[in-house]
Each structure stands twice: as structure tokens, then as C-alpha cells.
Amino acid sequence: MSRGETHRDGGPAGPGSSGPPATGGERRARGWQGGLREHARVVFGGARAGERGPLLVIAGLVVIWVVFQALDDKFLSPRNLSNLSVDIVGTGLVAVGIVFVLLIREIDLSVGSVSGLAGAAFAVLNVNHGVPEWLAVIVAVAAGTAVGAFHGFFFAWLGVPAFVVTLAGLLIWNGLTLYLLGASGTINIDEEGLVASLTSRHFGNALAAYAVAALGTAGYLLAARRRRSRHRAAGMPYRPAGEIWMRTGLLAVVAFAAAHTLNRFQGLPLALLVFLVVLVVSDYVLRRTRHGRRVYALGGGVEAARRAGIGVERVRVAMFMVSGTLAAVGGLFVASGLTSASPTTARAAGSGMLLINAIAAAVIGGTSLFGGRGSPWSVLLGVVVIQSIASGMGLLGVQDAVQFMITGGVLLAAVAADALSRRAEARRGRP
């Protein structure tokens, strides 16, 4: 039995034992002890490399928060943390789309320009031409989907490298955004309208935040137990019950602490709720559907996926469409936070920090640049790290140049860690 494999009774595998037969209570106690030992082994670096990455990110996030709180006691205030939970959404949604593309070993450099195009298209349609907000939103998001299909067609069917296609898209869509905005420049959107409410609306009832925390915790527990039952029935290694309960307890502590903090300010932000829903749906699609399994298979190897009967071209096009759609949605949240669309923000979105932060959030959270490994939930960790650095430095009045250097350093460290992890797995004979 391999290292890390569990017995069918939930305890850890080990050498033969001697002595009298264990009672039912003793077996249950051993099962829980085995679960605790297994959890400790995972936490302190003994088990799966895929689990060590997020734990290191969490440890780094704790250090970041401790340092900034020591430098400015407003950093962990309910107001700042609530603002942080809203600020992560625009970049986070764009980063989720990046994850879908990274999983098939490709990159989309146009997401910043697409997000700026969506914001500008909405503003021009709604403010300048009087199109109802809901219809302008649909058109803006549909434009992002169409752009993704355009990129996917050139890449998947014509064979143009994705890097070149999306780099050209970065310039094309950024130029189109500036053209739409015209010489008039900034277009202010209705501060009481649908799009503006995406980042300004909060659910003031305390039960809303606690209900989301309870649903998230219960959902994780049910999913983990269901996965354990399936693996156990198939004779595959599975998590001990003790580890599942311990993880659930830690998640509950974090979730309810976050809910309590949000309720101390204005309650649960609508933007954060939308982001969490997108993460849940994206994770379900990738992990629980046939289409998601095809994505991971394609990330593992193009030829192997093709021989398995997977329509490689269709999957590639679909991934770029997802990336374009989520980039457009993220752009609407960015426009909502600014309550405007302007040439300055369009240029910044197309070639500046939104693109870099979205890629950094995906990679820092644990999505591999080499394809086949990662999940939408990795974005949550990564974007919190990125935005925490930006928020902390903003409070300290640090200039943008220093923020750029630190963000770039964190991204380089994450990519280097991913490359080293891949190399270590190759030496152990793993794909």
C-alpha cells in the first residue's frame, strides 16, 4: 500500500499489529487519531504537493496581514476589510476566466482590454444612447463572449498561437474602447442604477452573511463526505473522517469570522456574493461535468486528449469564450466601482495592472502555467493576496512604482514555485 493511502475503515495504512482485537470504540478512536495524524502530515508538508501550495499562500497572507496591521491599525478594521472584499471582485472575475484558459496550457493577454471594452460599451449604450441598463449589460457581456470566440477561432482552427492572437486583441479592443469613448472622454454612469449597485449594494441584515457562511460550510462538508463515500466504494484512497471534520471546522471559523466582520460595517456586499456564486458554479462545471473533465484532459496533453475522442478545437474555443465573458463581467464591476468609463481607465485596464493582477491572482492561488492543474477557488486566495498588498500600501501611502515591483516579485515567486514543483514531480515519476 502506497504512502498516504488509507485503510477501508478510514484509518491510515501501516504495518501489521498484534494484541487483542480492538473494540468498536477503540476502532473509532483510532480512526479519529489516524485522521488527525493524516491532517498533520498534510499541513506540515508530508503529503500532496497540490495541497502544500494553498497552505503556503495562506501562511503568506497571514504574514501580510500581520505586517500591515502592525504598520497601520486601520488595515484589519471592518471598513477596510469590507472594502477589500468588494475590491477583489472585478479582478477576481477576470482571473477566473484566466484559470479556464491556463488549464488548457494557454494564455489570454486580452482580458484587460475586453473588460475595458465592456465597461465602455455599457456606458455608451446606456448614457449616450438611452438603452435600458439591463439590455446594455447583456450587450456588453455578449461582446466579451464574441471576442472570446474570435480569439478561439484564430487559435484553435487557424493555428495562430494564443499569445499572438490575444496580444493583437489587447491592442485591437483597447483601440476600439478609446474609439467608442471618443474625444468626450469620461462617461459617468448612474450612481443609483443597476451597474453602480453591483459594488455599492450591501445586505444589511446580519442573517444574510451568516447564512452564506453556514451554507458554504455545510456545502463543503456534504461534498467532502460524498467524495469520501465514492472513493471508499471504489476502493480508492480517501480522506479520513477526522480530517474532513477538522477542515470543516477551520472553514467554519474563517467563514463566520468573515461574516461577523462584514456585519460590523455594512453587511454582506452584493459584489462578494456574486463572486462566490461564480466560483461555486465554475468549480462545479470543471469538477463535476463531462466538459470540465475534458478541460483537464486537454491540459494534461493535447494528443492524448485527441486520441481519447475529445474535440480539442471546440474545447479551446469554449475556454476563450468563457475567458472573454468573465472579463466582460469583471469590467462591469470595475466600471461600477468607478461609476464611470474613461480613456484613462481603459488604457490602464488594457495594458496595465488589471491584466497583470488577474494573471497573478490565478497563478499565486495555485493554478499552473503549465496546464492541467488548478481550480477557480485558487483565484480567491490569489486575489486576496494581491489586493491586500495594494490596500495595505495604499493606507501607508506607498507609491505605485513600489507596488508594481512587489506584485511582480510575488508573481515571479509563485511561477518559480510552480516550476520547481513540476520538476520535483517529474523526478518522482509523476506526470
CSV table of C-alpha atoms in Angstrom, one decimal:
chain,number,residue,atom,x,y,z
A,1,MET,CA,0.0,0.0,0.0
A,2,SER,CA,1.5,3.3,-1.1
A,3,ARG,CA,2.4,6.1,1.3
A,4,GLY,CA,-0.5,8.2,2.2
A,5,GLU,CA,-3.1,5.5,1.3
A,6,THR,CA,-5.8,4.9,3.9
A,7,HIS,CA,-7.4,1.7,5.1
A,8,ARG,CA,-11.0,0.9,4.2
A,9,ASP,CA,-12.0,1.7,7.8
A,10,GLY,CA,-10.7,5.2,7.4
A,11,GLY,CA,-7.5,4.7,9.4
A,12,PRO,CA,-4.0,5.2,8.0
A,13,ALA,CA,-2.2,2.3,6.4
A,14,GLY,CA,0.5,0.8,8.4
A,15,PRO,CA,2.3,-2.4,9.4
A,16,GLY,CA,0.6,-5.4,10.9
A,17,SER,CA,-0.5,-5.2,14.5
A,18,SER,CA,-0.5,-7.5,17.5
A,19,GLY,CA,-2.6,-7.8,20.6
A,20,PRO,CA,-6.3,-8.5,21.3
A,21,PRO,CA,-8.9,-7.4,18.9
A,22,ALA,CA,-10.0,-3.8,19.2
A,23,THR,CA,-13.4,-2.9,20.4
A,24,GLY,CA,-15.8,-0.7,18.3
A,25,GLY,CA,-15.0,2.3,20.5
A,26,GLU,CA,-11.2,1.7,20.1
A,27,ARG,CA,-11.5,1.4,16.4
A,28,ARG,CA,-13.4,4.7,16.2
A,29,ALA,CA,-10.8,6.4,18.4
A,30,ARG,CA,-8.0,5.0,16.2
A,31,GLY,CA,-9.9,6.3,13.1
A,32,TRP,CA,-10.0,9.8,14.6
A,33,GLN,CA,-6.4,9.6,15.6
A,34,GLY,CA,-5.5,8.5,12.2
A,35,GLY,CA,-7.4,11.4,10.7
A,36,LEU,CA,-5.5,13.8,12.9
A,37,ARG,CA,-2.2,12.3,12.0
A,38,GLU,CA,-3.0,12.4,8.3
A,39,HIS,CA,-4.2,16.1,8.6
A,40,ALA,CA,-1.0,17.0,10.4
A,41,ARG,CA,1.0,15.2,7.8
A,42,VAL,CA,-0.7,17.3,5.1
A,43,VAL,CA,-0.4,20.6,6.9
A,44,PHE,CA,3.3,20.2,7.7
A,45,GLY,CA,4.4,19.2,4.3
A,46,GLY,CA,4.2,15.5,4.1
A,47,ALA,CA,1.5,14.8,1.6
A,48,ARG,CA,0.2,16.1,-1.7
A,49,ALA,CA,2.1,18.9,-3.4
A,50,GLY,CA,-1.2,20.3,-4.7
A,51,GLU,CA,-2.2,21.0,-1.1
A,52,ARG,CA,1.0,22.5,0.1
A,53,GLY,CA,0.7,25.4,-2.3
A,54,PRO,CA,-2.6,26.8,-0.9
A,55,LEU,CA,-1.3,26.4,2.6
A,56,LEU,CA,1.8,28.4,1.8
A,57,VAL,CA,-0.3,31.1,0.2
A,58,ILE,CA,-2.5,31.2,3.4
A,59,ALA,CA,0.6,31.5,5.5
A,60,GLY,CA,1.9,34.3,3.4
A,61,LEU,CA,-1.4,36.1,3.6
A,62,VAL,CA,-1.4,35.9,7.4
A,63,VAL,CA,2.1,37.4,7.4
A,64,ILE,CA,1.0,40.2,5.0
A,65,TRP,CA,-2.0,41.0,7.3
A,66,VAL,CA,0.1,41.0,10.4
A,67,VAL,CA,2.7,43.3,8.9
A,68,PHE,CA,0.3,45.8,7.6
A,69,GLN,CA,-1.8,45.8,10.8
A,70,ALA,CA,1.4,46.5,12.7
A,71,LEU,CA,2.2,49.4,10.4
A,72,ASP,CA,-1.4,50.8,10.3
A,73,ASP,CA,-4.1,49.6,12.8
A,74,LYS,CA,-6.8,50.5,10.2
A,75,PHE,CA,-5.8,47.7,7.9
A,76,LEU,CA,-7.9,45.0,9.7
A,77,SER,CA,-10.8,47.3,10.5
A,78,PRO,CA,-14.2,46.2,9.4
A,79,ARG,CA,-14.4,49.1,7.0
A,80,ASN,CA,-11.2,48.3,5.2
A,81,LEU,CA,-11.8,44.5,5.1
A,82,SER,CA,-15.3,45.2,3.7
A,83,ASN,CA,-13.9,47.4,1.0
A,84,LEU,CA,-11.3,44.8,0.3
A,85,SER,CA,-14.0,42.2,-0.2
A,86,VAL,CA,-15.6,44.4,-2.9
A,87,ASP,CA,-12.3,45.5,-4.5
A,88,ILE,CA,-11.3,41.9,-5.2
A,89,VAL,CA,-14.4,41.1,-7.3
A,90,GLY,CA,-13.6,42.8,-10.6
A,91,THR,CA,-10.1,41.4,-10.8
A,92,GLY,CA,-11.2,38.1,-9.4
A,93,LEU,CA,-13.9,37.5,-12.0
A,94,VAL,CA,-11.3,38.3,-14.8
A,95,ALA,CA,-8.9,35.9,-13.1
A,96,VAL,CA,-11.5,33.1,-13.0
A,97,GLY,CA,-11.7,33.3,-16.8
A,98,ILE,CA,-7.9,33.2,-17.0
A,99,VAL,CA,-8.0,29.9,-15.0
A,100,PHE,CA,-10.1,28.3,-17.7
A,101,VAL,CA,-7.5,29.2,-20.3
A,102,LEU,CA,-4.5,28.3,-18.2
A,103,LEU,CA,-5.9,24.8,-17.6
A,104,ILE,CA,-5.5,24.1,-21.3
A,105,ARG,CA,-1.9,25.4,-21.3
A,106,GLU,CA,-2.7,28.7,-23.0
A,107,ILE,CA,-2.8,32.4,-22.0
A,108,ASP,CA,-5.2,35.2,-22.7
A,109,LEU,CA,-3.5,38.6,-22.7
A,110,SER,CA,-6.6,40.5,-23.9
A,111,VAL,CA,-8.7,40.2,-20.8
A,112,GLY,CA,-7.9,43.7,-19.6
A,113,SER,CA,-8.8,45.3,-22.9
A,114,VAL,CA,-12.0,43.2,-23.1
A,115,SER,CA,-13.0,44.3,-19.6
A,116,GLY,CA,-12.4,47.9,-20.6
A,117,LEU,CA,-14.4,47.4,-23.8
A,118,ALA,CA,-17.4,46.0,-21.8
A,119,GLY,CA,-17.4,49.0,-19.5
A,120,ALA,CA,-17.2,51.5,-22.3
A,121,ALA,CA,-19.9,49.7,-24.4
A,122,PHE,CA,-22.3,49.7,-21.4
A,123,ALA,CA,-21.6,53.4,-20.7
A,124,VAL,CA,-22.0,54.5,-24.4
A,125,LEU,CA,-25.2,52.5,-24.9
A,126,ASN,CA,-26.9,53.4,-21.6
A,127,VAL,CA,-25.8,57.0,-21.1
A,128,ASN,CA,-25.2,58.3,-24.7
A,129,HIS,CA,-28.0,56.3,-26.5
A,130,GLY,CA,-30.5,55.8,-23.8
A,131,VAL,CA,-30.5,51.9,-24.0
A,132,PRO,CA,-32.0,50.4,-20.8
A,133,GLU,CA,-29.4,49.3,-18.3
A,134,TRP,CA,-30.3,45.6,-18.4
A,135,LEU,CA,-30.1,45.5,-22.2
A,136,ALA,CA,-26.8,47.4,-22.2
A,137,VAL,CA,-25.4,44.9,-19.7
A,138,ILE,CA,-26.5,41.9,-21.9
A,139,VAL,CA,-24.9,43.5,-25.0
A,140,ALA,CA,-21.6,44.3,-23.1
A,141,VAL,CA,-21.3,40.7,-21.8
A,142,ALA,CA,-22.2,39.3,-25.2
A,143,ALA,CA,-19.5,41.4,-26.7
A,144,GLY,CA,-17.0,39.8,-24.4
A,145,THR,CA,-18.3,36.3,-25.4
A,146,ALA,CA,-18.0,37.2,-29.1
A,147,VAL,CA,-14.4,38.5,-28.6
A,148,GLY,CA,-13.5,35.2,-26.9
A,149,ALA,CA,-15.0,33.2,-29.8
A,150,PHE,CA,-13.0,35.4,-32.2
A,151,HIS,CA,-9.7,34.6,-30.4
A,152,GLY,CA,-10.6,31.0,-30.1
A,153,PHE,CA,-11.3,30.7,-33.8
A,154,PHE,CA,-7.9,32.1,-34.8
A,155,PHE,CA,-6.1,29.9,-32.2
A,156,ALA,CA,-8.0,26.6,-32.5
A,157,TRP,CA,-9.0,26.5,-36.2
A,158,LEU,CA,-6.3,28.6,-37.9
A,159,GLY,CA,-3.4,27.6,-35.7
A,160,VAL,CA,-2.3,31.1,-34.7
A,161,PRO,CA,-0.5,31.0,-31.3
A,162,ALA,CA,-2.8,32.1,-28.5
A,163,PHE,CA,-0.1,34.5,-27.3
A,164,VAL,CA,-0.1,36.3,-30.6
A,165,VAL,CA,-3.9,36.3,-31.1
A,166,THR,CA,-4.6,37.7,-27.6
A,167,LEU,CA,-1.7,40.2,-27.8
A,168,ALA,CA,-3.2,41.5,-31.0
A,169,GLY,CA,-6.6,41.5,-29.3
A,170,LEU,CA,-5.1,43.6,-26.4
A,171,LEU,CA,-4.3,46.3,-28.9
A,172,ILE,CA,-7.4,46.0,-31.1
A,173,TRP,CA,-10.0,46.0,-28.3
A,174,ASN,CA,-8.2,48.8,-26.4
A,175,GLY,CA,-8.2,50.9,-29.5
A,176,LEU,CA,-11.9,50.1,-30.0
A,177,THR,CA,-12.6,51.2,-26.5
A,178,LEU,CA,-10.9,54.5,-26.9
A,179,TYR,CA,-12.8,55.0,-30.2
A,180,LEU,CA,-16.2,54.3,-28.5
A,181,LEU,CA,-15.4,56.8,-25.7
A,182,GLY,CA,-14.4,59.4,-28.3
A,183,ALA,CA,-13.0,62.8,-27.6
A,184,SER,CA,-15.5,63.5,-24.9
A,185,GLY,CA,-13.5,61.2,-22.6
A,186,THR,CA,-15.2,60.2,-19.3
A,187,ILE,CA,-18.7,58.9,-19.3
A,188,ASN,CA,-20.3,58.9,-15.8
A,189,ILE,CA,-22.9,56.2,-15.2
A,190,ASP,CA,-26.0,56.5,-13.0
A,191,GLU,CA,-24.9,56.1,-9.4
A,192,GLU,CA,-28.3,54.7,-8.5
A,193,GLY,CA,-28.5,52.4,-11.4
A,194,LEU,CA,-28.2,48.7,-11.9
A,195,VAL,CA,-24.4,48.6,-12.6
A,196,ALA,CA,-23.5,51.0,-9.9
A,197,SER,CA,-25.4,48.9,-7.3
A,198,LEU,CA,-23.2,45.9,-8.1
A,199,THR,CA,-20.4,47.3,-5.8
A,200,SER,CA,-22.5,49.7,-3.7
A,201,ARG,CA,-25.3,47.4,-2.5
A,202,HIS,CA,-24.9,45.6,0.8
A,203,PHE,CA,-27.3,43.2,2.6
A,204,GLY,CA,-27.6,44.9,6.0
A,205,ASN,CA,-29.4,42.1,7.7
A,206,ALA,CA,-26.8,40.2,9.7
A,207,LEU,CA,-28.5,36.9,8.9
A,208,ALA,CA,-27.5,37.2,5.2
A,209,ALA,CA,-23.8,37.0,5.9
A,210,TYR,CA,-24.2,34.2,8.5
A,211,ALA,CA,-26.5,32.3,6.1
A,212,VAL,CA,-23.8,32.4,3.4
A,213,ALA,CA,-21.2,31.2,5.9
A,214,ALA,CA,-23.4,28.3,7.1
A,215,LEU,CA,-24.3,27.3,3.5
A,216,GLY,CA,-20.7,27.3,2.4
A,217,THR,CA,-19.6,25.3,5.4
A,218,ALA,CA,-22.4,22.8,5.0
A,219,GLY,CA,-21.8,22.5,1.3
A,220,TYR,CA,-18.1,21.7,1.8
A,221,LEU,CA,-18.9,19.1,4.4
A,222,LEU,CA,-21.5,17.4,2.2
A,223,ALA,CA,-19.3,17.4,-0.8
A,224,ALA,CA,-16.3,16.1,1.1
A,225,ARG,CA,-18.3,13.3,2.7
A,226,ARG,CA,-19.8,12.4,-0.7
A,227,ARG,CA,-16.4,12.3,-2.3
A,228,ARG,CA,-15.1,10.1,0.6
A,229,SER,CA,-18.0,7.7,0.1
A,230,ARG,CA,-17.4,7.4,-3.6
A,231,HIS,CA,-13.7,6.8,-3.2
A,232,ARG,CA,-14.3,4.3,-0.5
A,233,ALA,CA,-16.8,2.4,-2.5
A,234,ALA,CA,-14.4,2.3,-5.5
A,235,GLY,CA,-11.5,1.1,-3.3
A,236,MET,CA,-9.6,4.3,-3.8
A,237,PRO,CA,-7.7,6.3,-1.1
A,238,TYR,CA,-9.9,8.7,0.7
A,239,ARG,CA,-9.7,11.3,3.4
A,240,PRO,CA,-10.1,10.1,7.0
A,241,ALA,CA,-13.3,11.3,8.7
A,242,GLY,CA,-11.3,13.2,11.3
A,243,GLU,CA,-9.5,15.2,8.6
A,244,ILE,CA,-12.8,16.1,6.9
A,245,TRP,CA,-14.3,17.3,10.2
A,246,MET,CA,-11.2,19.3,11.1
A,247,ARG,CA,-11.1,21.0,7.7
A,248,THR,CA,-14.8,21.8,8.1
A,249,GLY,CA,-14.2,23.3,11.5
A,250,LEU,CA,-11.4,25.5,10.2
A,251,LEU,CA,-13.6,26.6,7.3
A,252,ALA,CA,-16.5,27.4,9.7
A,253,VAL,CA,-14.2,29.5,11.8
A,254,VAL,CA,-12.9,31.5,8.8
A,255,ALA,CA,-16.4,31.9,7.2
A,256,PHE,CA,-18.2,33.0,10.4
A,257,ALA,CA,-15.4,35.3,11.4
A,258,ALA,CA,-15.6,36.9,7.9
A,259,ALA,CA,-19.4,37.2,8.3
A,260,HIS,CA,-19.1,38.8,11.7
A,261,THR,CA,-16.5,41.3,10.3
A,262,LEU,CA,-18.7,42.3,7.4
A,263,ASN,CA,-21.7,42.7,9.6
A,264,ARG,CA,-19.8,45.2,11.8
A,265,PHE,CA,-19.6,47.5,8.8
A,266,GLN,CA,-22.5,47.4,6.3
A,267,GLY,CA,-23.2,43.7,5.9
A,268,LEU,CA,-22.7,41.3,3.1
A,269,PRO,CA,-21.7,43.1,-0.2
A,270,LEU,CA,-23.6,42.0,-3.2
A,271,ALA,CA,-20.4,42.0,-5.2
A,272,LEU,CA,-18.8,39.4,-2.9
A,273,LEU,CA,-21.9,37.2,-3.1
A,274,VAL,CA,-21.8,37.3,-6.9
A,275,PHE,CA,-18.2,36.4,-6.9
A,276,LEU,CA,-18.7,33.4,-4.6
A,277,VAL,CA,-21.6,32.2,-6.8
A,278,VAL,CA,-19.3,32.4,-9.9
A,279,LEU,CA,-16.7,30.4,-8.0
A,280,VAL,CA,-19.1,27.7,-7.0
A,281,VAL,CA,-20.6,27.4,-10.5
A,282,SER,CA,-17.2,27.4,-12.2
A,283,ASP,CA,-15.8,24.8,-9.8
A,284,TYR,CA,-18.9,22.6,-10.3
A,285,VAL,CA,-18.5,22.8,-14.1
A,286,LEU,CA,-14.8,21.9,-14.0
A,287,ARG,CA,-15.0,19.1,-11.4
A,288,ARG,CA,-18.4,17.6,-11.9
A,289,THR,CA,-19.3,17.8,-15.6
A,290,ARG,CA,-18.0,15.9,-18.7
A,291,HIS,CA,-17.0,19.2,-20.2
A,292,GLY,CA,-14.8,20.0,-17.1
A,293,ARG,CA,-13.1,16.6,-17.3
A,294,ARG,CA,-12.3,17.3,-21.0
A,295,VAL,CA,-10.7,20.6,-20.0
A,296,TYR,CA,-8.4,18.9,-17.5
A,297,ALA,CA,-7.6,16.1,-20.0
A,298,LEU,CA,-6.7,18.7,-22.6
A,299,GLY,CA,-4.4,20.4,-20.1
A,300,GLY,CA,-2.7,17.0,-19.5
A,301,GLY,CA,-1.8,16.6,-23.1
A,302,VAL,CA,-3.3,17.6,-26.5
A,303,GLU,CA,-2.5,14.4,-28.4
A,304,ALA,CA,-3.7,12.1,-25.6
A,305,ALA,CA,-7.0,14.1,-25.4
A,306,ARG,CA,-7.4,14.0,-29.2
A,307,ARG,CA,-6.9,10.2,-29.2
A,308,ALA,CA,-9.5,9.9,-26.4
A,309,GLY,CA,-12.1,11.4,-28.7
A,310,ILE,CA,-12.2,14.9,-27.3
A,311,GLY,CA,-13.0,17.7,-29.7
A,312,VAL,CA,-9.8,19.7,-29.0
A,313,GLU,CA,-10.8,22.7,-31.2
A,314,ARG,CA,-14.3,23.0,-29.6
A,315,VAL,CA,-12.9,22.9,-26.1
A,316,ARG,CA,-10.3,25.5,-26.9
A,317,VAL,CA,-12.8,27.9,-28.4
A,318,ALA,CA,-15.2,27.4,-25.4
A,319,MET,CA,-12.4,28.2,-23.0
A,320,PHE,CA,-11.6,31.5,-24.7
A,321,MET,CA,-15.3,32.3,-24.8
A,322,VAL,CA,-15.5,31.7,-21.0
A,323,SER,CA,-12.5,34.0,-20.5
A,324,GLY,CA,-14.0,36.7,-22.7
A,325,THR,CA,-17.4,36.5,-20.9
A,326,LEU,CA,-15.9,36.7,-17.4
A,327,ALA,CA,-13.6,39.5,-18.5
A,328,ALA,CA,-16.6,41.5,-19.6
A,329,VAL,CA,-18.5,40.8,-16.4
A,330,GLY,CA,-15.4,41.8,-14.4
A,331,GLY,CA,-15.2,45.0,-16.5
A,332,LEU,CA,-18.7,45.9,-15.5
A,333,PHE,CA,-17.8,45.5,-11.8
A,334,VAL,CA,-14.7,47.7,-12.4
A,335,ALA,CA,-16.9,50.4,-14.0
A,336,SER,CA,-19.4,50.0,-11.1
A,337,GLY,CA,-16.6,50.8,-8.6
A,338,LEU,CA,-15.5,53.8,-10.6
A,339,THR,CA,-19.1,54.8,-11.6
A,340,SER,CA,-17.6,55.8,-14.9
A,341,ALA,CA,-15.8,54.8,-18.1
A,342,SER,CA,-12.9,56.9,-19.3
A,343,PRO,CA,-9.9,56.7,-21.7
A,344,THR,CA,-7.5,56.6,-18.7
A,345,THR,CA,-9.1,53.6,-17.1
A,346,ALA,CA,-9.4,51.9,-20.5
A,347,ARG,CA,-5.7,52.2,-21.1
A,348,ALA,CA,-4.9,51.0,-17.6
A,349,ALA,CA,-7.2,48.1,-18.0
A,350,GLY,CA,-5.9,47.1,-21.4
A,351,SER,CA,-2.2,47.2,-20.7
A,352,GLY,CA,-1.8,47.8,-17.0
A,353,MET,CA,-2.5,46.3,-13.7
A,354,LEU,CA,-5.8,44.6,-14.3
A,355,LEU,CA,-4.2,42.2,-16.7
A,356,ILE,CA,-1.2,41.6,-14.5
A,357,ASN,CA,-3.2,41.3,-11.3
A,358,ALA,CA,-5.6,38.8,-12.9
A,359,ILE,CA,-2.8,36.5,-14.1
A,360,ALA,CA,-1.0,36.9,-10.8
A,361,ALA,CA,-4.1,36.1,-8.8
A,362,ALA,CA,-4.7,32.8,-10.8
A,363,VAL,CA,-1.0,31.7,-10.5
A,364,ILE,CA,-0.4,32.8,-6.9
A,365,GLY,CA,-3.6,30.9,-5.9
A,366,GLY,CA,-2.1,27.7,-7.3
A,367,THR,CA,-3.2,27.4,-11.0
A,368,SER,CA,-0.3,26.1,-13.0
A,369,LEU,CA,1.0,28.0,-16.1
A,370,PHE,CA,1.9,24.5,-17.5
A,371,GLY,CA,-1.8,23.4,-17.7
A,372,GLY,CA,-3.9,20.7,-16.1
A,373,ARG,CA,-3.7,21.8,-12.5
A,374,GLY,CA,-5.8,24.4,-10.7
A,375,SER,CA,-9.3,25.4,-9.8
A,376,PRO,CA,-11.4,28.6,-9.7
A,377,TRP,CA,-11.2,28.6,-5.9
A,378,SER,CA,-7.4,29.2,-6.3
A,379,VAL,CA,-8.3,32.7,-7.5
A,380,LEU,CA,-9.9,33.6,-4.2
A,381,LEU,CA,-6.6,33.2,-2.3
A,382,GLY,CA,-4.6,34.8,-5.0
A,383,VAL,CA,-6.7,37.9,-5.5
A,384,VAL,CA,-7.0,38.4,-1.7
A,385,VAL,CA,-3.1,38.4,-1.5
A,386,ILE,CA,-2.8,40.9,-4.5
A,387,GLN,CA,-5.5,43.2,-3.2
A,388,SER,CA,-4.2,43.0,0.4
A,389,ILE,CA,-0.8,44.3,-0.8
A,390,ALA,CA,-2.5,47.1,-2.7
A,391,SER,CA,-4.8,48.0,0.1
A,392,GLY,CA,-2.0,48.0,2.7
A,393,MET,CA,0.3,50.1,0.6
A,394,GLY,CA,-2.5,52.5,-0.2
A,395,LEU,CA,-3.1,53.0,3.5
A,396,LEU,CA,0.7,53.6,4.0
A,397,GLY,CA,0.9,56.0,1.1
A,398,VAL,CA,3.4,53.9,-0.8
A,399,GLN,CA,4.0,55.0,-4.4
A,400,ASP,CA,2.7,52.9,-7.3
A,401,ALA,CA,6.2,52.1,-8.5
A,402,VAL,CA,6.9,50.1,-5.3
A,403,GLN,CA,3.6,48.3,-5.6
A,404,PHE,CA,4.4,47.2,-9.1
A,405,MET,CA,7.8,45.8,-8.0
A,406,ILE,CA,6.3,43.9,-5.1
A,407,THR,CA,3.4,42.5,-7.1
A,408,GLY,CA,5.9,41.4,-9.8
A,409,GLY,CA,8.1,39.8,-7.2
A,410,VAL,CA,5.2,37.9,-5.7
A,411,LEU,CA,4.2,36.7,-9.2
A,412,LEU,CA,7.7,35.6,-10.1
A,413,ALA,CA,7.9,33.7,-6.8
A,414,ALA,CA,4.6,31.9,-7.5
A,415,VAL,CA,5.7,30.9,-11.0
A,416,ALA,CA,9.1,29.7,-9.8
A,417,ALA,CA,7.4,27.6,-7.1
A,418,ASP,CA,5.1,26.1,-9.7
A,419,ALA,CA,8.1,25.2,-11.9
A,420,LEU,CA,10.1,23.7,-9.1
A,421,SER,CA,7.0,21.7,-8.0
A,422,ARG,CA,6.6,20.3,-11.6
A,423,ARG,CA,10.3,19.4,-11.7
A,424,ALA,CA,10.1,17.6,-8.4
A,425,GLU,CA,7.1,15.6,-9.5
A,426,ALA,CA,8.9,14.7,-12.8
A,427,ARG,CA,11.8,13.4,-10.8
A,428,ARG,CA,9.4,11.2,-8.7
A,429,GLY,CA,8.0,9.8,-12.0
A,430,ARG,CA,4.7,11.7,-11.9
A,431,PRO,CA,3.3,13.4,-15.0
